Amino acid sequence: MRTPLVIGNWKMHGTVAEARVLSTAIRDGLKRPRGVQVVVCPPFTALAAVSEILGGGPIQLGAQTCHHEPAGAHTGEISVPMLAELICRWVLVGHSERRKEIGESDELINLKTRAVLSHGLTPVLCVGETADERRQGLTFTTVEGQLRAGLAGLTGDQIAKTVLAYEPVWAIGTGVNATPAQAAEVQGYLRGLLSELSSKEIAQTVRILYGGSVKAENADALLAEPEVDGALVGGASLNAQGFIGIVRKAARIGTAAKE
Ligand code: 13P
């Protein structure tokens, strides 16, 4: 049984003051989440403030990226130990916006994944095809390349500690989500690859999230797919009630599966 996981990726949104309001509302609206794990990823500038508000409670803190070195002359970068100091336990790695806008390569993403694991945090490795790649029938080829490169050299134990997120680029911020069947098809394929890269047993324990225009209205259908172990939520995570709505749906599915 994989506990559903819902992660809010706030992207480049919110001042520290706004992040305090949003994280307080999420914390107060989800006092004792059962059957679900919840993470929020504010911008770097708000991590310390949000960490204080979450106070080591059930809602955990994540970062949107990191540098792969622990320290050094890397102007503008933030290392994993710096994140760990703020009680940040999760790091998104290889988000499509960073692949596209910053030019992050699969090799760099692999270094980041390893760095996150080596400091005991959980990487959330993001993969996904563009609209063009899907049209050309390259969906599986694309996500397979990203997965193999992102996890290259990891042991089975390390793969077991990783979370994957399938985020089709064409679904991000467009209001057009993948259908539950499309998400399940790709995520099932990713799980098959995980089996090959680690073992069948490990692959069964790794959570694979879906991301791309998830909102309270479509969360039920997406999360009902056995291959969809949770959601990586962008826009809808900026509204406390919207985000809480998605978490509640995931919790219902998580609790029902346990009973
Ligand atoms: P949206 O939910 O805004 O489509 O963003 C998805 C995403 O990129 C989360 O990482």
XYZ file of C-alpha atoms and ligand atoms in Angstrom:
269
model
C 0.000 0.000 0.000
C 1.485 3.344 -1.078
C 0.317 6.283 1.030
C -1.009 9.020 -1.261
C 1.214 12.092 -1.411
C 0.080 15.583 -2.362
C 2.722 18.242 -3.015
C 2.014 21.916 -3.589
C 4.580 23.586 -5.865
C 4.140 27.305 -5.374
C 6.666 28.125 -8.101
C 7.703 31.815 -8.191
C 4.635 33.043 -6.362
C 4.254 34.928 -3.147
C 6.068 37.308 -0.877
C 7.091 36.072 2.553
C 3.995 37.746 3.980
C 1.749 35.952 1.468
C 3.503 32.639 2.098
C 2.829 33.026 5.814
C -0.881 33.520 5.170
C -1.113 30.580 2.760
C 0.865 28.143 4.911
C -1.055 29.120 8.037
C -4.365 28.480 6.254
C -3.163 25.096 4.977
C -1.801 24.106 8.397
C -5.004 25.128 10.168
C -7.240 23.516 7.555
C -5.401 20.184 7.738
C -4.712 19.697 11.416
C -4.477 15.918 11.390
C -4.359 14.657 7.823
C -4.982 10.901 7.834
C -4.250 8.489 5.022
C -2.226 11.078 3.101
C 1.133 12.822 3.235
C 1.252 16.555 2.449
C 4.184 18.719 1.353
C 4.401 22.383 0.326
C 7.257 23.838 -1.734
C 7.402 27.636 -1.341
C 9.997 29.843 -3.051
C 13.421 29.838 -1.337
C 12.838 33.260 0.225
C 9.817 31.970 2.140
C 11.216 28.612 3.293
C 12.348 29.801 6.727
C 9.066 31.555 7.494
C 6.937 28.639 6.294
C 9.118 26.185 8.204
C 8.401 28.105 11.386
C 4.670 28.098 10.700
C 4.547 24.380 9.925
C 6.548 23.835 13.094
C 7.538 20.241 12.424
C 3.836 19.254 12.208
C 2.296 16.830 9.732
C 2.609 19.157 6.726
C 6.160 18.935 5.504
C 8.372 21.386 3.708
C 9.969 20.966 0.284
C 12.161 23.038 -2.026
C 11.703 23.563 -5.747
C 15.303 22.793 -6.705
C 18.810 22.712 -5.221
C 22.475 22.762 -6.188
C 24.273 19.422 -6.283
C 27.361 20.555 -4.324
C 27.126 20.949 -0.542
C 28.879 24.356 -0.605
C 31.180 26.426 -2.794
C 31.523 29.305 -5.193
C 28.141 28.958 -6.913
C 26.588 32.391 -6.941
C 22.850 32.383 -6.467
C 22.582 28.697 -5.632
C 21.198 26.896 -2.567
C 22.634 23.588 -1.335
C 20.902 20.588 0.187
C 22.447 21.082 3.665
C 21.101 24.655 3.642
C 17.638 23.260 2.950
C 18.001 20.547 5.584
C 18.790 23.226 8.169
C 15.314 24.680 7.548
C 13.721 21.262 8.186
C 13.095 20.899 4.500
C 12.770 17.193 3.698
C 11.808 17.132 0.036
C 13.312 18.605 -3.135
C 11.743 18.759 -6.592
C 14.312 17.771 -9.181
C 14.098 18.147 -12.948
C 10.896 20.140 -13.137
C 10.109 20.830 -16.801
C 10.233 24.590 -16.200
C 13.854 24.236 -15.058
C 14.701 21.865 -17.892
C 13.311 24.381 -20.390
C 14.043 27.805 -18.868
C 17.347 27.090 -17.134
C 18.489 24.353 -19.509
C 18.952 21.701 -16.829
C 20.277 18.539 -18.440
C 19.508 14.956 -17.482
C 23.089 14.656 -16.215
C 22.714 17.652 -13.916
C 19.359 16.353 -12.710
C 21.040 13.052 -11.862
C 23.684 14.890 -9.805
C 20.943 16.754 -7.944
C 18.991 13.568 -7.280
C 22.097 11.971 -5.797
C 22.884 15.060 -3.713
C 19.386 15.117 -2.243
C 19.568 11.426 -1.347
C 23.054 11.683 0.080
C 21.812 14.207 2.651
C 18.803 12.099 3.605
C 16.135 14.214 1.884
C 13.636 12.870 -0.625
C 14.003 13.799 -4.293
C 10.865 14.140 -6.403
C 12.131 13.456 -9.903
C 9.898 15.062 -12.533
C 9.555 13.665 -16.049
C 7.182 14.405 -18.891
C 6.827 14.844 -22.621
C 5.969 17.972 -24.608
C 2.902 18.221 -26.824
C 5.104 17.744 -29.901
C 6.703 14.631 -28.467
C 3.266 13.166 -27.715
C 2.057 13.972 -31.232
C 5.102 12.254 -32.678
C 4.523 9.138 -30.599
C 7.590 9.831 -28.472
C 5.951 9.933 -25.040
C 7.426 6.677 -23.748
C 10.819 7.335 -25.333
C 11.012 10.753 -23.683
C 9.984 9.753 -20.181
C 12.114 6.616 -20.339
C 15.198 8.654 -21.261
C 14.528 11.122 -18.450
C 13.924 8.365 -15.913
C 16.955 6.273 -16.823
C 19.249 9.317 -16.834
C 17.782 10.806 -13.672
C 18.218 7.575 -11.716
C 21.516 6.520 -13.306
C 23.891 4.886 -10.850
C 21.408 4.778 -7.983
C 21.190 1.637 -5.857
C 17.889 -0.155 -5.309
C 17.777 1.319 -1.809
C 18.164 4.812 -3.202
C 15.472 4.235 -5.822
C 13.193 3.071 -3.010
C 13.679 6.464 -1.328
C 12.805 8.443 -4.455
C 9.429 9.779 -5.576
C 8.586 10.243 -9.259
C 6.258 12.797 -10.767
C 4.816 12.413 -14.236
C 4.121 15.915 -15.465
C 3.260 16.111 -19.162
C 4.526 19.537 -20.229
C 1.373 20.197 -22.266
C -0.743 19.814 -19.135
C 1.219 22.207 -16.928
C -0.582 25.475 -16.334
C -2.838 24.960 -19.356
C -6.025 23.847 -17.651
C -5.886 20.695 -19.803
C -5.012 17.768 -17.560
C -4.005 14.346 -18.831
C -6.970 12.012 -18.701
C -6.798 9.452 -15.904
C -6.178 6.786 -18.560
C -3.291 8.754 -20.106
C -1.690 9.289 -16.691
C -2.144 5.634 -15.743
C -0.672 4.431 -19.018
C 2.559 6.429 -18.657
C 2.851 5.854 -14.923
C 2.411 2.107 -15.389
C 5.187 2.245 -17.949
C 7.423 4.133 -15.500
C 6.750 1.537 -12.826
C 7.777 -1.202 -15.233
C 11.054 0.622 -15.815
C 11.562 0.996 -12.073
C 11.207 -2.772 -11.762
C 13.947 -3.220 -14.284
C 16.217 -0.624 -12.613
C 15.699 -1.972 -9.079
C 13.367 -4.880 -8.382
C 9.686 -5.631 -8.686
C 9.297 -5.287 -4.918
C 10.977 -1.884 -4.800
C 9.054 -0.653 -7.840
C 5.807 -1.483 -6.030
C 6.758 0.800 -3.132
C 7.815 3.890 -5.119
C 5.186 6.587 -5.342
C 4.495 8.059 -8.764
C 2.568 11.337 -8.684
C 0.680 12.983 -11.492
C 1.073 16.727 -12.109
C -0.457 19.073 -14.665
C -3.618 21.138 -14.121
C -4.727 19.122 -11.091
C -7.569 20.786 -9.222
C -10.209 19.711 -6.744
C -12.629 19.074 -9.630
C -10.452 16.516 -11.454
C -8.479 15.093 -8.535
C -10.967 12.314 -7.730
C -10.821 10.757 -11.179
C -7.030 11.033 -11.459
C -6.349 9.723 -7.960
C -8.758 6.836 -8.448
C -6.252 5.307 -10.877
C -4.219 2.711 -8.954
C -1.042 3.913 -10.702
C -1.566 7.523 -9.557
C -0.157 7.736 -6.025
C -0.815 11.412 -5.505
C -0.555 14.814 -7.117
C 2.032 17.504 -7.747
C -0.092 20.629 -7.802
C 0.940 24.016 -9.162
C -1.676 26.748 -9.625
C -4.350 25.136 -7.463
C -1.943 24.894 -4.523
C -1.861 28.698 -4.224
C -5.390 28.674 -2.902
C -5.628 27.087 0.541
C -9.167 25.790 0.103
C -8.442 24.406 -3.354
C -5.321 22.632 -2.124
C -7.058 21.282 0.976
C -9.833 19.979 -1.279
C -7.314 17.955 -3.291
C -5.635 16.650 -0.122
C -9.013 15.535 1.282
C -9.768 13.592 -1.883
C -6.382 11.881 -1.737
C -6.924 11.126 1.953
C -10.275 9.519 1.237
C -8.691 7.228 -1.320
C -5.735 6.495 1.000
C -7.952 5.700 3.950
C -10.341 3.583 1.886
C -7.444 1.531 0.505
C -6.265 0.768 4.017
C -9.658 -0.451 5.226
P -0.203 23.341 -12.635
O -0.919 22.553 -11.550
O -0.331 24.817 -12.453
O -0.582 22.858 -13.988
O 1.364 23.030 -12.454
C 1.794 21.719 -12.360
C 3.215 21.715 -11.962
O 4.080 22.077 -12.732
C 3.551 21.297 -10.608
O 4.902 21.086 -10.450
